[in-house]
Amino acid sequence: MIARRHRSEQLLEPSDVELVRAMLALGGVPWAELEDGVQQIRVKLLEVKGEIRNLQAWLSVVASRVAVDWHRSRSRDESLREKLAARWSDRRSLDQPEDARLLALAVARGLDDLPAAQRQVLALRHYADLTVRDIAQRLSIPEGTVKSRLHTAVAALGQRLRDMEVL
């Protein structure tokens, strides 16, 4: 095997992909999200400037960082859920009409079906009332990515609510 790979040669072999999946799984990333992690690493590989001396070592380090990032975003999601639950419990459910409570339950179910990244930006925007800029800064992602995720999430949630015949 070549000790150094130049940018044009930085394609992942099947054995490299298996190494990445194993590292992500060992890092606690759920099975269903391993492919997303592999794709993140492929993007990072394309962003590398220069050469990588030991691809397997580089993949191992980057995969472990992706796993850590996954846990961080999950803990942010859980913290947000707790805050939202506390805000919701402060309100008396008897003050709301039955339709509003049913809609709230349908929206919650629809949110659960969204991918974590979409659910996260949607909740931060509409429940935590953060601006796109604030969300981008908090999640360390570009504003355009926040906007794209919001657009996709709103469309997907709307479709789920129509499928459930709520809208």
mmCIF file of C-alpha atoms in Angstrom, residues 80 84 87 91 107 111 118-132 135 146 149-151 153-155 157:
data_model
loop_
_atom_site.group_PDB
_atom_site.id
_atom_site.type_symbol
_atom_site.label_atom_id
_atom_site.label_comp_id
_atom_site.label_asym_id
_atom_site.label_seq_id
_atom_site.Cartn_x
_atom_site.Cartn_y
_atom_site.Cartn_z
ATOM 1 C CA LEU A 80 -33.351 21.297 24.457
ATOM 2 C CA LEU A 84 -39.095 22.519 26.031
ATOM 3 C CA ARG A 87 -41.894 25.210 29.293
ATOM 4 C CA ARG A 91 -48.852 25.601 30.801
ATOM 5 C CA VAL A 107 -46.238 17.718 15.708
ATOM 6 C CA LEU A 111 -40.570 15.803 14.886
ATOM 7 C CA GLN A 118 -33.294 18.705 10.923
ATOM 8 C CA ARG A 119 -35.132 18.250 14.217
ATOM 9 C CA GLN A 120 -32.402 20.166 16.000
ATOM 10 C CA VAL A 121 -32.505 23.282 13.796
ATOM 11 C CA LEU A 122 -36.308 23.258 13.668
ATOM 12 C CA ALA A 123 -36.569 23.099 17.450
ATOM 13 C CA LEU A 124 -33.948 25.796 17.958
ATOM 14 C CA ARG A 125 -35.657 28.099 15.470
ATOM 15 C CA HIS A 126 -39.315 27.626 16.330
ATOM 16 C CA TYR A 127 -39.301 26.486 19.951
ATOM 17 C CA ALA A 128 -36.220 28.182 21.353
ATOM 18 C CA ASP A 129 -36.863 31.204 19.071
ATOM 19 C CA LEU A 130 -33.226 31.544 17.982
ATOM 20 C CA THR A 131 -32.246 33.355 14.793
ATOM 21 C CA VAL A 132 -30.573 31.544 11.909
ATOM 22 C CA ILE A 135 -28.322 28.593 15.444
ATOM 23 C CA VAL A 146 -29.167 26.067 8.827
ATOM 24 C CA ARG A 149 -32.042 22.150 7.026
ATOM 25 C CA LEU A 150 -34.916 24.365 8.153
ATOM 26 C CA HIS A 151 -36.464 24.349 4.697
ATOM 27 C CA ALA A 153 -37.430 19.976 7.912
ATOM 28 C CA VAL A 154 -40.486 22.203 7.508
ATOM 29 C CA ALA A 155 -41.358 20.512 4.213
ATOM 30 C CA LEU A 157 -42.875 17.870 8.842
#
